PDB file of C-alpha atoms in Angstrom:
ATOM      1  CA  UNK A 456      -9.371   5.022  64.395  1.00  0.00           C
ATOM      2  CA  UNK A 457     -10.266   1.873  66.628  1.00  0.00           C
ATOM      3  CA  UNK A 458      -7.992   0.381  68.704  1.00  0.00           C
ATOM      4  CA  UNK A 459      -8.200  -3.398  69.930  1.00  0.00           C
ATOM      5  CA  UNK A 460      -5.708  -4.030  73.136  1.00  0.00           C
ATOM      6  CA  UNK A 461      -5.058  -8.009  73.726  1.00  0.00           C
ATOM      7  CA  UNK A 462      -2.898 -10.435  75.153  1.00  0.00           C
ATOM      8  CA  UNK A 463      -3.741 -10.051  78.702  1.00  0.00           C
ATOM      9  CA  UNK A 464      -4.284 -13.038  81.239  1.00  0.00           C
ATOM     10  CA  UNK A 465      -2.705 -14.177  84.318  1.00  0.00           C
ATOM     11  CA  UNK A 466       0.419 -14.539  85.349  1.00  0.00           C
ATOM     12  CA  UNK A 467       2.982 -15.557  88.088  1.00  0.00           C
ATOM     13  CA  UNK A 468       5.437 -12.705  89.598  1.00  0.00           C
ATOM     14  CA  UNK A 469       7.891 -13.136  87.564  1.00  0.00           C
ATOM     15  CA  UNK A 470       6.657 -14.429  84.383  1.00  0.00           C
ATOM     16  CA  UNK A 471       6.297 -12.450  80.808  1.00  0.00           C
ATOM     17  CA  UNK A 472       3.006 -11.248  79.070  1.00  0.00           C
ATOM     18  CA  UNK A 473       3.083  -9.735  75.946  1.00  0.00           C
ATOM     19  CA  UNK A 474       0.151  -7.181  74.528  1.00  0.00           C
ATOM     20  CA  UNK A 475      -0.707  -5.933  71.610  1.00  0.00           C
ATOM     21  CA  UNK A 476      -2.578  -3.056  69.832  1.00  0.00           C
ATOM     22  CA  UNK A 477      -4.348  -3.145  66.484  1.00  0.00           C
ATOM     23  CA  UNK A 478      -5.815  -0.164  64.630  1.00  0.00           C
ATOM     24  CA  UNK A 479      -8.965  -0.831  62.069  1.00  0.00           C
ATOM     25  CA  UNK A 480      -9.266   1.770  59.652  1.00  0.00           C
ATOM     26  CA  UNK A 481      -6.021   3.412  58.902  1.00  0.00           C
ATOM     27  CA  UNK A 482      -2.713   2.744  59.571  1.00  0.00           C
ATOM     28  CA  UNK A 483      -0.103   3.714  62.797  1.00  0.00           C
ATOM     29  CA  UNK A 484       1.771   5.846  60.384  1.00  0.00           C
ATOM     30  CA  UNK A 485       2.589   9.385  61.981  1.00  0.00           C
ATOM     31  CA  UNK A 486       0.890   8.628  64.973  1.00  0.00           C
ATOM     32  CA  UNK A 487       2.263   7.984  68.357  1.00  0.00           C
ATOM     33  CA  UNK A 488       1.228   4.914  70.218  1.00  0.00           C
ATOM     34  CA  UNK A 489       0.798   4.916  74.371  1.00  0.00           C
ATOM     35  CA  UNK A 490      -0.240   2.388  76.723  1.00  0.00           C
ATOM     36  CA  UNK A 491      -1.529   2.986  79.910  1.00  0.00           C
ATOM     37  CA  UNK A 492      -2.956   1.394  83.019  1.00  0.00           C
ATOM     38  CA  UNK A 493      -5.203   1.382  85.710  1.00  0.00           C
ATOM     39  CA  UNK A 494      -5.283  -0.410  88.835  1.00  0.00           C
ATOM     40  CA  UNK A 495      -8.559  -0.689  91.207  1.00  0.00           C
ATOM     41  CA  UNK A 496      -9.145   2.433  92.951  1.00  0.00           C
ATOM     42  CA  UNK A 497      -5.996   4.119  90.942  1.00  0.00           C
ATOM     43  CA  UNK A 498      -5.839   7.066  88.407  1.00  0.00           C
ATOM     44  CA  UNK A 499      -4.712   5.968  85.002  1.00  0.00           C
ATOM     45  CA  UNK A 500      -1.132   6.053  84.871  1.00  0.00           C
ATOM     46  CA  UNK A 501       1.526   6.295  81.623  1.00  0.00           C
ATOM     47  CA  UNK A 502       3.584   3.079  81.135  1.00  0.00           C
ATOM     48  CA  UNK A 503       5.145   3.330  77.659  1.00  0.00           C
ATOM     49  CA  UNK A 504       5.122   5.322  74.251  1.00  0.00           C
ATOM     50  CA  UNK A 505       6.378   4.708  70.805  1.00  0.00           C
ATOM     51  CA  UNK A 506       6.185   7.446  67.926  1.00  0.00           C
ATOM     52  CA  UNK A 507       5.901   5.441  64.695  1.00  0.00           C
ATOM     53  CA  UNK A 508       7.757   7.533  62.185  1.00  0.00           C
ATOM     54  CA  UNK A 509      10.918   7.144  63.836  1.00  0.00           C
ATOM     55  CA  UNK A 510      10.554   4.617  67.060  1.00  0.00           C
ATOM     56  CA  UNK A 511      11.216   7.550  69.593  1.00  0.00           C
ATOM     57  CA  UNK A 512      10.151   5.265  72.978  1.00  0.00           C
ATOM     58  CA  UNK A 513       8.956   6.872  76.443  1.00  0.00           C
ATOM     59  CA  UNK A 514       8.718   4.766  79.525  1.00  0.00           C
ATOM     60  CA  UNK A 515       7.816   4.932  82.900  1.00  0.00           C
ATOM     61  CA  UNK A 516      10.695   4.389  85.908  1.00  0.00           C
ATOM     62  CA  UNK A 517       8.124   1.509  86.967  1.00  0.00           C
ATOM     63  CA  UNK A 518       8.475  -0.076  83.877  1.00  0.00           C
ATOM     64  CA  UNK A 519      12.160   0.926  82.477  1.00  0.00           C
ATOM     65  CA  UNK A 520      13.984  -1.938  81.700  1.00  0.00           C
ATOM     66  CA  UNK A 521      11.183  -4.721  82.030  1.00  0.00           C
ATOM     67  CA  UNK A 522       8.980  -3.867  79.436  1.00  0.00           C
ATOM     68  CA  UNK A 523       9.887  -3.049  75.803  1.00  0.00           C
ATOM     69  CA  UNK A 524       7.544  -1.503  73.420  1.00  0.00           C
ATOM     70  CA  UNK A 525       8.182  -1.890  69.369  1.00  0.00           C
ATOM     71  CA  UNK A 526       6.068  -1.547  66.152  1.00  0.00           C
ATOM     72  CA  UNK A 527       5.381  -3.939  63.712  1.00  0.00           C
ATOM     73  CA  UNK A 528       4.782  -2.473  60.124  1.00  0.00           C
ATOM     74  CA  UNK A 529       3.246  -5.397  58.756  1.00  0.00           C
ATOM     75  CA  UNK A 530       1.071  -6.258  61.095  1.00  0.00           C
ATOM     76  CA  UNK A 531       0.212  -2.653  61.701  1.00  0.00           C
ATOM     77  CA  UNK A 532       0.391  -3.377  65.384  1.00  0.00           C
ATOM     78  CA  UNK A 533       2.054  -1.955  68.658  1.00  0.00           C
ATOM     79  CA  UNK A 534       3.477  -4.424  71.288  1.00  0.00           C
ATOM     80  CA  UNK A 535       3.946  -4.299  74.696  1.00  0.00           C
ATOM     81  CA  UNK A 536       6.925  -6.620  75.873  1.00  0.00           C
ATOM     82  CA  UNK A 537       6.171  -7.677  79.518  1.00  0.00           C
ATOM     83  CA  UNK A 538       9.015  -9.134  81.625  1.00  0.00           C
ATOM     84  CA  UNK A 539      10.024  -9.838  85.051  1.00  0.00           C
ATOM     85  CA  UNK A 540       6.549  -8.912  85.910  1.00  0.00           C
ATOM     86  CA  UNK A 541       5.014  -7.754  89.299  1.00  0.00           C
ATOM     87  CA  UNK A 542       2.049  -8.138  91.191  1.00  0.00           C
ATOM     88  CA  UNK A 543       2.029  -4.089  91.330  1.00  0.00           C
ATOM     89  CA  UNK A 544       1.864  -4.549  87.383  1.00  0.00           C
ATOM     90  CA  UNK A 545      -1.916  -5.595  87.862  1.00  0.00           C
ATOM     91  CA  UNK A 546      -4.210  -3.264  85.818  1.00  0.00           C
ATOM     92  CA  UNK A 547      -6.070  -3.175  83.011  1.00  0.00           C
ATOM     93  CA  UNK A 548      -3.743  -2.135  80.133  1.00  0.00           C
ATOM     94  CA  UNK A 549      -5.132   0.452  77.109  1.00  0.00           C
ATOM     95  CA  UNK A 550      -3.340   1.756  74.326  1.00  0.00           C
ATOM     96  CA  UNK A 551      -4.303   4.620  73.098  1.00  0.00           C
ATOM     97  CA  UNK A 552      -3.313   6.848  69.813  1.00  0.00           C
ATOM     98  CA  UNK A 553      -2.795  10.185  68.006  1.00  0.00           C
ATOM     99  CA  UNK A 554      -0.648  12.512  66.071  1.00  0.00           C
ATOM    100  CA  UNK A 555       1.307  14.927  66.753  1.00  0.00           C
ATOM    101  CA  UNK A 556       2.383  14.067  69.968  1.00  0.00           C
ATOM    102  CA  UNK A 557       5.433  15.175  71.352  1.00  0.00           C
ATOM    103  CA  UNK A 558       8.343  13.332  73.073  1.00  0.00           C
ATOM    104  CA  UNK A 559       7.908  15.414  76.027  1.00  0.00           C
ATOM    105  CA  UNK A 560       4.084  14.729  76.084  1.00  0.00           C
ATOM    106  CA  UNK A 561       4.335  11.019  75.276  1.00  0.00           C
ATOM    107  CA  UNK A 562       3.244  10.277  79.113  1.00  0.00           C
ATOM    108  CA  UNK A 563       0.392  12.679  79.326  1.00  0.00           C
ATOM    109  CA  UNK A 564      -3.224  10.749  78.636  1.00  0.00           C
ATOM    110  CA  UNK A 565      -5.043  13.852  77.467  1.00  0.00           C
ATOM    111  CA  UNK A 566      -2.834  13.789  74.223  1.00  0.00           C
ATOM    112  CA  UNK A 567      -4.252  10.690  73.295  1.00  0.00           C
ATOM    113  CA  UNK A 568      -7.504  11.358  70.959  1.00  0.00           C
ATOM    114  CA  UNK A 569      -7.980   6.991  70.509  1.00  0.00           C
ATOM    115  CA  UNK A 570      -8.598   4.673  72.485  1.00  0.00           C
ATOM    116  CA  UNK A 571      -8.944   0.699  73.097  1.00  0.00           C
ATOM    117  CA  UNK A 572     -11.156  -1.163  75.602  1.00  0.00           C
ATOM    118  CA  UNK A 573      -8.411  -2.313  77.871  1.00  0.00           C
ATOM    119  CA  UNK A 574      -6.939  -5.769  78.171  1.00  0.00           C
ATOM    120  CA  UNK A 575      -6.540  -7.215  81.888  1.00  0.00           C
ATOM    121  CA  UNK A 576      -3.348  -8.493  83.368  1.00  0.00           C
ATOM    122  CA  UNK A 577      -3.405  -9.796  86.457  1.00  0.00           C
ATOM    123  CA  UNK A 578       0.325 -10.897  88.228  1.00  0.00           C
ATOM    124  CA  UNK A 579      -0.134 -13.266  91.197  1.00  0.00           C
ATOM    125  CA  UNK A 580       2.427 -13.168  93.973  1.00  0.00           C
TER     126      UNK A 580
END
């Protein structure tokens, strides 16, 4: 499976970006879709989750409540809804993918067997 993460760019604090994931060569069904993030001189770190089969979500407490992640059958895509952003939300953003993840491990990178290239969103203060 490939991934492709886009939609990054700059932004004021404040503002909304909105990112998406693509697969090329099979579909999202039965996996479970993360994004992630890293910052300069940060680990990776988990910011949301969405199992396709049945839209189970996972977020971070950083995130909860400003950003919204959904599928999108047709477009066999992931989105990451980005509101109310936050210069601490600078990072570059990847999604990643596999099956079988569970809820509980939603958050953990090393469950993730795919993943993108990264997108970069920058937030300016």
């Amino acid at each position: 499976v490939q991934l492709q993460a886009s939609g990054g760019g700059l932004v004021q604090a404040g503002g909304s970006l909105r990112l998406s994931c693509a697969a090329s060569g099979r579909t999202f069904r039965s996996y479970t879709v993360g994004w992630f993030r890293q910052a300069p001189g940060k680990e990776r770190e988990f910011v949301a989750a969405i199992r396709w089969n049945d839209r189970a979500t996972s977020y971070s407490e950083s995130v909860k409540g400003r950003f919204t992640i959904s599928r999108d059958n047709l477009q066999n895509t992931v989105t990451l809804q980005m509101n109310s952003l936050k210069p601490e939300d600078t990072a570059v953003y990847y999604c990643a993918a596999s099956q079988g993840v569970i809820i509980s491990n939603m958050n953990n990178p090393t469950a993730y067997r795919y993943w993108g290239q990264g997108t970069l969103v920058t937030v300016s203060s």
